[in-house]
Amino acid sequence: MIQLIRGCKDILPGETELWQKIEETAKEIFEDFGFREIRIPIMEKTELFARSIGEHTDIVEKEMYTFPDRGGEMLTLRPEATASIVRSYIQHKMYAQDPVRKFYTIGPMFRRERPQKGRYRQFYQINAEILGVAAPFADAQLIYMLTLLFSRLSVTDVTAHINSLGCPECRPDFREALLNYLSEREEELCADCRRRSRINPLRTLDCKVPKCREQMKDAPAITDRLCGECRTHFEKVQKFLHAMQVSFEIDKRMVRGLDYYTRTTFEILTGSLGAQSAVAGGGRYDGLIKILGGPDMPAIGFAIGLDRLTEICGINAESLQRKPALYIAALGENCQDKAFEWICALGQKGICAESDMEGKSLKSQMKRADRLGSPYVLILGEDELSSGQALLRNMKTKEQTAVPIENLPEKIKEIIK
Ligand code: AMP
């Protein structure tokens, strides 16, 4: 038997209802805040991700699903959505008509990470991005929207962590200070951090290896070295979050795994998911539009891990499952024909009715009605058909009433509405 690929998963009925509910809730909130949906391709040219995410990030170095197209061009299954959204913004010259654009998108991402609980190779993200706004209102609005979504989904035990990574003005100084700090401790760091300290030193700050954490305890903090503009920006984000009663912590160690971030970065962490504690993350990427060949425009966005969100969502998935409003237990060919017509007519009226299509016994049909959780069963045999009255059984009270067959879908609609 052919099994699914390691790190992928099927999302089955019983689970999909919760996924739909989360997606609908997110869409509703985003649209209420003026965001519009954008749908971008699942594959892009490899270069797009290499240039935006950064050649020396874990994602680009070892996690992308990259392959030559039959024509020889290198393509990659998208590991994240921001790069494609920025590409699309530039390609369609969206900045020319109205530079301020607010987008959301929902879909699968692909990273060849080591599969474990909460970590998949095909996983799903909900993204929201604001392009063309430099003001800290955008940062605060995105974080506020995230907390609103989590509260609407009854997610508890989450905290927002925020940090600022500075800008091309202040980052080089900080990098220098960090490199000095690292050079004194290189021997004590894990192999990954020794490598990182040469090519991507900021990543050493959020290494999870205990001995690195210990060594990095007194490392310089970027928030202490921000330039005036970055500091004001960061303070305003905090002020607006306080004004909206969003609680947050400043996390000087949070650097995030993608190179394009500047200024504000944030993560939503939960205590309910063990090691995979980040359910959402994002930040500013003020230089990315220019790097990808567009105008010099600021932008900011976030990605929510949908797989992880479904695990901590407080909504009972069972309560979301739609059950048939009616089961028609039809006996014999004529009755089955009638049942088929009624089911179509009821479906057309927005009422889900089910019946057996295989000519099973009354007993087995009643069992199936019970299994499907249908609150009513309409019993229709040859006798009922000729008398013009079918029997409607309330499965809870076991009460049975006769219902005239003429115009039955209308009458059913009246009774069960
Ligand atoms: P990132 O794009 O790395 O900032 O990730 C944003 C969010 O996506 C994370 O906070 C996770 O919730 C989710 N995520 C990232 N990678 C995975 C993965 N391999 N499996 C499941 N969720 C993931």
PDB file of N, CA, C and O in Angstrom, residues 103-165:
ATOM      1  N   PHE A 103      -2.946  42.730   2.380  1.00  0.00           N
ATOM      2  CA  PHE A 103      -3.292  41.427   1.801  1.00  0.00           C
ATOM      3  C   PHE A 103      -3.359  40.338   2.855  1.00  0.00           C
ATOM      4  O   PHE A 103      -2.653  40.408   3.856  1.00  0.00           O
ATOM      5  N   TYR A 104      -4.160  39.318   2.559  1.00  0.00           N
ATOM      6  CA  TYR A 104      -4.034  38.083   3.331  1.00  0.00           C
ATOM      7  C   TYR A 104      -4.069  36.902   2.372  1.00  0.00           C
ATOM      8  O   TYR A 104      -4.567  37.009   1.244  1.00  0.00           O
ATOM      9  N   THR A 105      -3.491  35.807   2.801  1.00  0.00           N
ATOM     10  CA  THR A 105      -3.525  34.597   1.995  1.00  0.00           C
ATOM     11  C   THR A 105      -3.432  33.398   2.928  1.00  0.00           C
ATOM     12  O   THR A 105      -2.864  33.491   4.016  1.00  0.00           O
ATOM     13  N   ILE A 106      -4.022  32.304   2.501  1.00  0.00           N
ATOM     14  CA  ILE A 106      -4.013  31.087   3.327  1.00  0.00           C
ATOM     15  C   ILE A 106      -3.621  29.918   2.437  1.00  0.00           C
ATOM     16  O   ILE A 106      -4.178  29.779   1.349  1.00  0.00           O
ATOM     17  N   GLY A 107      -2.666  29.114   2.866  1.00  0.00           N
ATOM     18  CA  GLY A 107      -2.323  27.971   2.014  1.00  0.00           C
ATOM     19  C   GLY A 107      -1.124  27.201   2.525  1.00  0.00           C
ATOM     20  O   GLY A 107      -0.535  27.544   3.550  1.00  0.00           O
ATOM     21  N   PRO A 108      -0.764  26.139   1.772  1.00  0.00           N
ATOM     22  CA  PRO A 108       0.334  25.266   2.205  1.00  0.00           C
ATOM     23  C   PRO A 108       1.714  25.847   1.921  1.00  0.00           C
ATOM     24  O   PRO A 108       1.893  26.576   0.947  1.00  0.00           O
ATOM     25  N   MET A 109       2.647  25.531   2.795  1.00  0.00           N
ATOM     26  CA  MET A 109       4.060  25.887   2.638  1.00  0.00           C
ATOM     27  C   MET A 109       4.857  24.592   2.743  1.00  0.00           C
ATOM     28  O   MET A 109       4.370  23.614   3.330  1.00  0.00           O
ATOM     29  N   PHE A 110       6.087  24.603   2.244  1.00  0.00           N
ATOM     30  CA  PHE A 110       6.876  23.367   2.197  1.00  0.00           C
ATOM     31  C   PHE A 110       8.288  23.619   2.714  1.00  0.00           C
ATOM     32  O   PHE A 110       8.989  24.491   2.188  1.00  0.00           O
ATOM     33  N   ARG A 111       8.661  22.887   3.741  1.00  0.00           N
ATOM     34  CA  ARG A 111      10.044  22.963   4.233  1.00  0.00           C
ATOM     35  C   ARG A 111      10.474  21.560   4.616  1.00  0.00           C
ATOM     36  O   ARG A 111       9.742  20.857   5.327  1.00  0.00           O
ATOM     37  N   ARG A 112      11.686  21.179   4.177  1.00  0.00           N
ATOM     38  CA  ARG A 112      12.123  19.819   4.478  1.00  0.00           C
ATOM     39  C   ARG A 112      12.825  19.803   5.837  1.00  0.00           C
ATOM     40  O   ARG A 112      14.029  19.665   5.930  1.00  0.00           O
ATOM     41  N   GLU A 113      11.991  19.947   6.884  1.00  0.00           N
ATOM     42  CA  GLU A 113      12.528  19.919   8.242  1.00  0.00           C
ATOM     43  C   GLU A 113      12.382  18.508   8.788  1.00  0.00           C
ATOM     44  O   GLU A 113      11.682  17.674   8.202  1.00  0.00           O
ATOM     45  N   ARG A 114      13.002  18.269   9.939  1.00  0.00           N
ATOM     46  CA  ARG A 114      12.858  16.942  10.550  1.00  0.00           C
ATOM     47  C   ARG A 114      11.440  16.844  11.113  1.00  0.00           C
ATOM     48  O   ARG A 114      11.067  17.627  11.980  1.00  0.00           O
ATOM     49  N   PRO A 115      10.639  15.893  10.595  1.00  0.00           N
ATOM     50  CA  PRO A 115       9.253  15.843  11.066  1.00  0.00           C
ATOM     51  C   PRO A 115       9.187  15.465  12.550  1.00  0.00           C
ATOM     52  O   PRO A 115       9.944  14.619  13.005  1.00  0.00           O
ATOM     53  N   GLN A 116       8.352  16.109  13.282  1.00  0.00           N
ATOM     54  CA  GLN A 116       8.075  15.767  14.673  1.00  0.00           C
ATOM     55  C   GLN A 116       6.741  16.403  15.014  1.00  0.00           C
ATOM     56  O   GLN A 116       6.149  17.072  14.173  1.00  0.00           O
ATOM     57  N   LYS A 117       6.295  16.207  16.237  1.00  0.00           N
ATOM     58  CA  LYS A 117       4.983  16.737  16.586  1.00  0.00           C
ATOM     59  C   LYS A 117       4.959  18.264  16.373  1.00  0.00           C
ATOM     60  O   LYS A 117       5.863  18.958  16.835  1.00  0.00           O
ATOM     61  N   GLY A 118       3.984  18.734  15.630  1.00  0.00           N
ATOM     62  CA  GLY A 118       3.866  20.176  15.401  1.00  0.00           C
ATOM     63  C   GLY A 118       4.791  20.703  14.313  1.00  0.00           C
ATOM     64  O   GLY A 118       4.826  21.888  14.046  1.00  0.00           O
ATOM     65  N   ARG A 119       5.574  19.800  13.696  1.00  0.00           N
ATOM     66  CA  ARG A 119       6.483  20.235  12.640  1.00  0.00           C
ATOM     67  C   ARG A 119       6.301  19.324  11.428  1.00  0.00           C
ATOM     68  O   ARG A 119       6.535  18.128  11.515  1.00  0.00           O
ATOM     69  N   TYR A 120       5.853  19.896  10.344  1.00  0.00           N
ATOM     70  CA  TYR A 120       5.559  19.115   9.153  1.00  0.00           C
ATOM     71  C   TYR A 120       6.373  19.618   7.972  1.00  0.00           C
ATOM     72  O   TYR A 120       6.959  20.691   8.030  1.00  0.00           O
ATOM     73  N   ARG A 121       6.384  18.813   6.914  1.00  0.00           N
ATOM     74  CA  ARG A 121       7.085  19.258   5.700  1.00  0.00           C
ATOM     75  C   ARG A 121       6.130  19.980   4.758  1.00  0.00           C
ATOM     76  O   ARG A 121       6.533  20.842   4.012  1.00  0.00           O
ATOM     77  N   GLN A 122       4.877  19.578   4.785  1.00  0.00           N
ATOM     78  CA  GLN A 122       3.842  20.437   4.186  1.00  0.00           C
ATOM     79  C   GLN A 122       3.001  20.929   5.354  1.00  0.00           C
ATOM     80  O   GLN A 122       2.368  20.132   6.046  1.00  0.00           O
ATOM     81  N   PHE A 123       3.036  22.229   5.588  1.00  0.00           N
ATOM     82  CA  PHE A 123       2.228  22.786   6.668  1.00  0.00           C
ATOM     83  C   PHE A 123       1.488  23.980   6.089  1.00  0.00           C
ATOM     84  O   PHE A 123       1.687  24.342   4.932  1.00  0.00           O
ATOM     85  N   TYR A 124       0.633  24.565   6.914  1.00  0.00           N
ATOM     86  CA  TYR A 124      -0.257  25.606   6.377  1.00  0.00           C
ATOM     87  C   TYR A 124      -0.078  26.899   7.156  1.00  0.00           C
ATOM     88  O   TYR A 124       0.128  26.872   8.362  1.00  0.00           O
ATOM     89  N   GLN A 125      -0.142  27.981   6.432  1.00  0.00           N
ATOM     90  CA  GLN A 125      -0.019  29.278   7.100  1.00  0.00           C
ATOM     91  C   GLN A 125      -1.153  30.207   6.696  1.00  0.00           C
ATOM     92  O   GLN A 125      -1.675  30.135   5.577  1.00  0.00           O
ATOM     93  N   ILE A 126      -1.491  31.086   7.624  1.00  0.00           N
ATOM     94  CA  ILE A 126      -2.381  32.211   7.325  1.00  0.00           C
ATOM     95  C   ILE A 126      -1.479  33.440   7.375  1.00  0.00           C
ATOM     96  O   ILE A 126      -0.836  33.687   8.388  1.00  0.00           O
ATOM     97  N   ASN A 127      -1.413  34.167   6.289  1.00  0.00           N
ATOM     98  CA  ASN A 127      -0.531  35.339   6.219  1.00  0.00           C
ATOM     99  C   ASN A 127      -1.323  36.627   6.111  1.00  0.00           C
ATOM    100  O   ASN A 127      -2.349  36.658   5.430  1.00  0.00           O
ATOM    101  N   ALA A 128      -0.830  37.677   6.730  1.00  0.00           N
ATOM    102  CA  ALA A 128      -1.387  39.009   6.488  1.00  0.00           C
ATOM    103  C   ALA A 128      -0.209  39.964   6.341  1.00  0.00           C
ATOM    104  O   ALA A 128       0.779  39.837   7.072  1.00  0.00           O
ATOM    105  N   GLU A 129      -0.294  40.855   5.399  1.00  0.00           N
ATOM    106  CA  GLU A 129       0.827  41.760   5.113  1.00  0.00           C
ATOM    107  C   GLU A 129       0.268  43.163   4.845  1.00  0.00           C
ATOM    108  O   GLU A 129      -0.780  43.313   4.221  1.00  0.00           O
ATOM    109  N   ILE A 130       1.003  44.164   5.318  1.00  0.00           N
ATOM    110  CA  ILE A 130       0.679  45.553   4.960  1.00  0.00           C
ATOM    111  C   ILE A 130       1.884  46.104   4.207  1.00  0.00           C
ATOM    112  O   ILE A 130       2.983  46.199   4.769  1.00  0.00           O
ATOM    113  N   LEU A 131       1.695  46.457   2.957  1.00  0.00           N
ATOM    114  CA  LEU A 131       2.789  47.006   2.159  1.00  0.00           C
ATOM    115  C   LEU A 131       2.595  48.509   1.997  1.00  0.00           C
ATOM    116  O   LEU A 131       1.466  48.981   1.845  1.00  0.00           O
ATOM    117  N   GLY A 132       3.684  49.229   2.050  1.00  0.00           N
ATOM    118  CA  GLY A 132       3.634  50.669   1.782  1.00  0.00           C
ATOM    119  C   GLY A 132       3.392  51.544   2.996  1.00  0.00           C
ATOM    120  O   GLY A 132       3.156  52.738   2.837  1.00  0.00           O
ATOM    121  N   VAL A 133       3.415  50.993   4.210  1.00  0.00           N
ATOM    122  CA  VAL A 133       3.232  51.822   5.412  1.00  0.00           C
ATOM    123  C   VAL A 133       4.452  51.681   6.315  1.00  0.00           C
ATOM    124  O   VAL A 133       4.791  50.584   6.747  1.00  0.00           O
ATOM    125  N   ALA A 134       5.096  52.830   6.606  1.00  0.00           N
ATOM    126  CA  ALA A 134       6.267  52.807   7.487  1.00  0.00           C
ATOM    127  C   ALA A 134       5.867  53.038   8.940  1.00  0.00           C
ATOM    128  O   ALA A 134       6.576  52.639   9.862  1.00  0.00           O
ATOM    129  N   ALA A 135       4.714  53.658   9.143  1.00  0.00           N
ATOM    130  CA  ALA A 135       4.323  54.074  10.494  1.00  0.00           C
ATOM    131  C   ALA A 135       4.092  52.878  11.414  1.00  0.00           C
ATOM    132  O   ALA A 135       3.605  51.835  10.969  1.00  0.00           O
ATOM    133  N   PRO A 136       4.409  53.055  12.699  1.00  0.00           N
ATOM    134  CA  PRO A 136       4.246  51.955  13.663  1.00  0.00           C
ATOM    135  C   PRO A 136       2.793  51.532  13.890  1.00  0.00           C
ATOM    136  O   PRO A 136       2.544  50.504  14.501  1.00  0.00           O
ATOM    137  N   PHE A 137       1.836  52.322  13.358  1.00  0.00           N
ATOM    138  CA  PHE A 137       0.433  51.897  13.451  1.00  0.00           C
ATOM    139  C   PHE A 137       0.259  50.532  12.789  1.00  0.00           C
ATOM    140  O   PHE A 137      -0.494  49.692  13.266  1.00  0.00           O
ATOM    141  N   ALA A 138       0.954  50.338  11.660  1.00  0.00           N
ATOM    142  CA  ALA A 138       0.813  49.077  10.923  1.00  0.00           C
ATOM    143  C   ALA A 138       1.276  47.915  11.793  1.00  0.00           C
ATOM    144  O   ALA A 138       0.606  46.868  11.858  1.00  0.00           O
ATOM    145  N   ASP A 139       2.400  48.092  12.494  1.00  0.00           N
ATOM    146  CA  ASP A 139       2.938  47.031  13.340  1.00  0.00           C
ATOM    147  C   ASP A 139       1.923  46.674  14.421  1.00  0.00           C
ATOM    148  O   ASP A 139       1.608  45.508  14.665  1.00  0.00           O
ATOM    149  N   ALA A 140       1.397  47.755  15.052  1.00  0.00           N
ATOM    150  CA  ALA A 140       0.468  47.537  16.161  1.00  0.00           C
ATOM    151  C   ALA A 140      -0.832  46.924  15.662  1.00  0.00           C
ATOM    152  O   ALA A 140      -1.415  46.058  16.313  1.00  0.00           O
ATOM    153  N   GLN A 141      -1.260  47.347  14.468  1.00  0.00           N
ATOM    154  CA  GLN A 141      -2.520  46.805  13.956  1.00  0.00           C
ATOM    155  C   GLN A 141      -2.407  45.298  13.701  1.00  0.00           C
ATOM    156  O   GLN A 141      -3.307  44.534  14.032  1.00  0.00           O
ATOM    157  N   LEU A 142      -1.289  44.888  13.131  1.00  0.00           N
ATOM    158  CA  LEU A 142      -1.121  43.458  12.846  1.00  0.00           C
ATOM    159  C   LEU A 142      -1.090  42.643  14.144  1.00  0.00           C
ATOM    160  O   LEU A 142      -1.724  41.589  14.235  1.00  0.00           O
ATOM    161  N   ILE A 143      -0.379  43.145  15.133  1.00  0.00           N
ATOM    162  CA  ILE A 143      -0.294  42.399  16.401  1.00  0.00           C
ATOM    163  C   ILE A 143      -1.667  42.386  17.087  1.00  0.00           C
ATOM    164  O   ILE A 143      -2.100  41.371  17.628  1.00  0.00           O
ATOM    165  N   TYR A 144      -2.372  43.514  16.984  1.00  0.00           N
ATOM    166  CA  TYR A 144      -3.711  43.573  17.564  1.00  0.00           C
ATOM    167  C   TYR A 144      -4.641  42.558  16.874  1.00  0.00           C
ATOM    168  O   TYR A 144      -5.382  41.822  17.527  1.00  0.00           O
ATOM    169  N   MET A 145      -4.552  42.498  15.546  1.00  0.00           N
ATOM    170  CA  MET A 145      -5.407  41.549  14.801  1.00  0.00           C
ATOM    171  C   MET A 145      -5.121  40.106  15.206  1.00  0.00           C
ATOM    172  O   MET A 145      -6.030  39.287  15.309  1.00  0.00           O
ATOM    173  N   LEU A 146      -3.844  39.819  15.420  1.00  0.00           N
ATOM    174  CA  LEU A 146      -3.467  38.463  15.844  1.00  0.00           C
ATOM    175  C   LEU A 146      -4.099  38.119  17.186  1.00  0.00           C
ATOM    176  O   LEU A 146      -4.683  37.041  17.351  1.00  0.00           O
ATOM    177  N   THR A 147      -4.010  39.065  18.128  1.00  0.00           N
ATOM    178  CA  THR A 147      -4.556  38.758  19.451  1.00  0.00           C
ATOM    179  C   THR A 147      -6.083  38.653  19.387  1.00  0.00           C
ATOM    180  O   THR A 147      -6.686  37.837  20.069  1.00  0.00           O
ATOM    181  N   LEU A 148      -6.679  39.467  18.512  1.00  0.00           N
ATOM    182  CA  LEU A 148      -8.138  39.395  18.340  1.00  0.00           C
ATOM    183  C   LEU A 148      -8.537  38.024  17.797  1.00  0.00           C
ATOM    184  O   LEU A 148      -9.476  37.382  18.273  1.00  0.00           O
ATOM    185  N   LEU A 149      -7.791  37.554  16.804  1.00  0.00           N
ATOM    186  CA  LEU A 149      -8.100  36.247  16.214  1.00  0.00           C
ATOM    187  C   LEU A 149      -7.965  35.147  17.273  1.00  0.00           C
ATOM    188  O   LEU A 149      -8.847  34.294  17.400  1.00  0.00           O
ATOM    189  N   PHE A 150      -6.892  35.185  18.024  1.00  0.00           N
ATOM    190  CA  PHE A 150      -6.706  34.145  19.041  1.00  0.00           C
ATOM    191  C   PHE A 150      -7.820  34.196  20.080  1.00  0.00           C
ATOM    192  O   PHE A 150      -8.312  33.165  20.513  1.00  0.00           O
ATOM    193  N   SER A 151      -8.250  35.391  20.429  1.00  0.00           N
ATOM    194  CA  SER A 151      -9.306  35.436  21.443  1.00  0.00           C
ATOM    195  C   SER A 151     -10.640  34.963  20.856  1.00  0.00           C
ATOM    196  O   SER A 151     -11.379  34.241  21.498  1.00  0.00           O
ATOM    197  N   ARG A 152     -10.942  35.306  19.594  1.00  0.00           N
ATOM    198  CA  ARG A 152     -12.182  34.800  18.979  1.00  0.00           C
ATOM    199  C   ARG A 152     -12.170  33.283  18.857  1.00  0.00           C
ATOM    200  O   ARG A 152     -13.208  32.650  18.802  1.00  0.00           O
ATOM    201  N   LEU A 153     -10.987  32.719  18.761  1.00  0.00           N
ATOM    202  CA  LEU A 153     -10.902  31.259  18.614  1.00  0.00           C
ATOM    203  C   LEU A 153     -10.720  30.574  19.969  1.00  0.00           C
ATOM    204  O   LEU A 153     -10.368  29.399  20.031  1.00  0.00           O
ATOM    205  N   SER A 154     -10.949  31.338  21.033  1.00  0.00           N
ATOM    206  CA  SER A 154     -10.825  30.801  22.398  1.00  0.00           C
ATOM    207  C   SER A 154      -9.472  30.151  22.656  1.00  0.00           C
ATOM    208  O   SER A 154      -9.389  29.118  23.309  1.00  0.00           O
ATOM    209  N   VAL A 155      -8.423  30.736  22.098  1.00  0.00           N
ATOM    210  CA  VAL A 155      -7.074  30.243  22.388  1.00  0.00           C
ATOM    211  C   VAL A 155      -6.611  30.947  23.654  1.00  0.00           C
ATOM    212  O   VAL A 155      -6.621  32.168  23.723  1.00  0.00           O
ATOM    213  N   THR A 156      -6.234  30.151  24.647  1.00  0.00           N
ATOM    214  CA  THR A 156      -5.713  30.779  25.865  1.00  0.00           C
ATOM    215  C   THR A 156      -4.229  30.427  25.932  1.00  0.00           C
ATOM    216  O   THR A 156      -3.717  29.726  25.072  1.00  0.00           O
ATOM    217  N   ASP A 157      -3.569  30.866  26.938  1.00  0.00           N
ATOM    218  CA  ASP A 157      -2.165  30.528  27.117  1.00  0.00           C
ATOM    219  C   ASP A 157      -1.282  30.962  25.934  1.00  0.00           C
ATOM    220  O   ASP A 157      -0.461  30.200  25.450  1.00  0.00           O
ATOM    221  N   VAL A 158      -1.520  32.163  25.426  1.00  0.00           N
ATOM    222  CA  VAL A 158      -0.617  32.711  24.406  1.00  0.00           C
ATOM    223  C   VAL A 158      -0.080  34.064  24.870  1.00  0.00           C
ATOM    224  O   VAL A 158      -0.785  34.817  25.537  1.00  0.00           O
ATOM    225  N   THR A 159       1.182  34.330  24.530  1.00  0.00           N
ATOM    226  CA  THR A 159       1.725  35.659  24.820  1.00  0.00           C
ATOM    227  C   THR A 159       2.424  36.191  23.585  1.00  0.00           C
ATOM    228  O   THR A 159       3.048  35.438  22.829  1.00  0.00           O
ATOM    229  N   ALA A 160       2.296  37.502  23.411  1.00  0.00           N
ATOM    230  CA  ALA A 160       2.971  38.149  22.284  1.00  0.00           C
ATOM    231  C   ALA A 160       4.364  38.559  22.755  1.00  0.00           C
ATOM    232  O   ALA A 160       4.515  39.147  23.826  1.00  0.00           O
ATOM    233  N   HIS A 161       5.373  38.204  21.988  1.00  0.00           N
ATOM    234  CA  HIS A 161       6.741  38.634  22.261  1.00  0.00           C
ATOM    235  C   HIS A 161       7.149  39.578  21.145  1.00  0.00           C
ATOM    236  O   HIS A 161       6.926  39.268  19.970  1.00  0.00           O
ATOM    237  N   ILE A 162       7.721  40.716  21.507  1.00  0.00           N
ATOM    238  CA  ILE A 162       8.138  41.640  20.456  1.00  0.00           C
ATOM    239  C   ILE A 162       9.605  42.036  20.643  1.00  0.00           C
ATOM    240  O   ILE A 162      10.153  41.967  21.747  1.00  0.00           O
ATOM    241  N   ASN A 163      10.200  42.438  19.553  1.00  0.00           N
ATOM    242  CA  ASN A 163      11.588  42.885  19.592  1.00  0.00           C
ATOM    243  C   ASN A 163      11.788  43.861  18.438  1.00  0.00           C
ATOM    244  O   ASN A 163      10.920  43.994  17.568  1.00  0.00           O
ATOM    245  N   SER A 164      12.916  44.543  18.449  1.00  0.00           N
ATOM    246  CA  SER A 164      13.264  45.335  17.269  1.00  0.00           C
ATOM    247  C   SER A 164      14.641  44.899  16.809  1.00  0.00           C
ATOM    248  O   SER A 164      15.543  44.721  17.636  1.00  0.00           O
ATOM    249  N   LEU A 165      14.780  44.686  15.515  1.00  0.00           N
ATOM    250  CA  LEU A 165      16.079  44.259  14.973  1.00  0.00           C
ATOM    251  C   LEU A 165      16.842  45.420  14.355  1.00  0.00           C
ATOM    252  O   LEU A 165      17.844  45.224  13.674  1.00  0.00           O
TER     253      LEU A 165
END
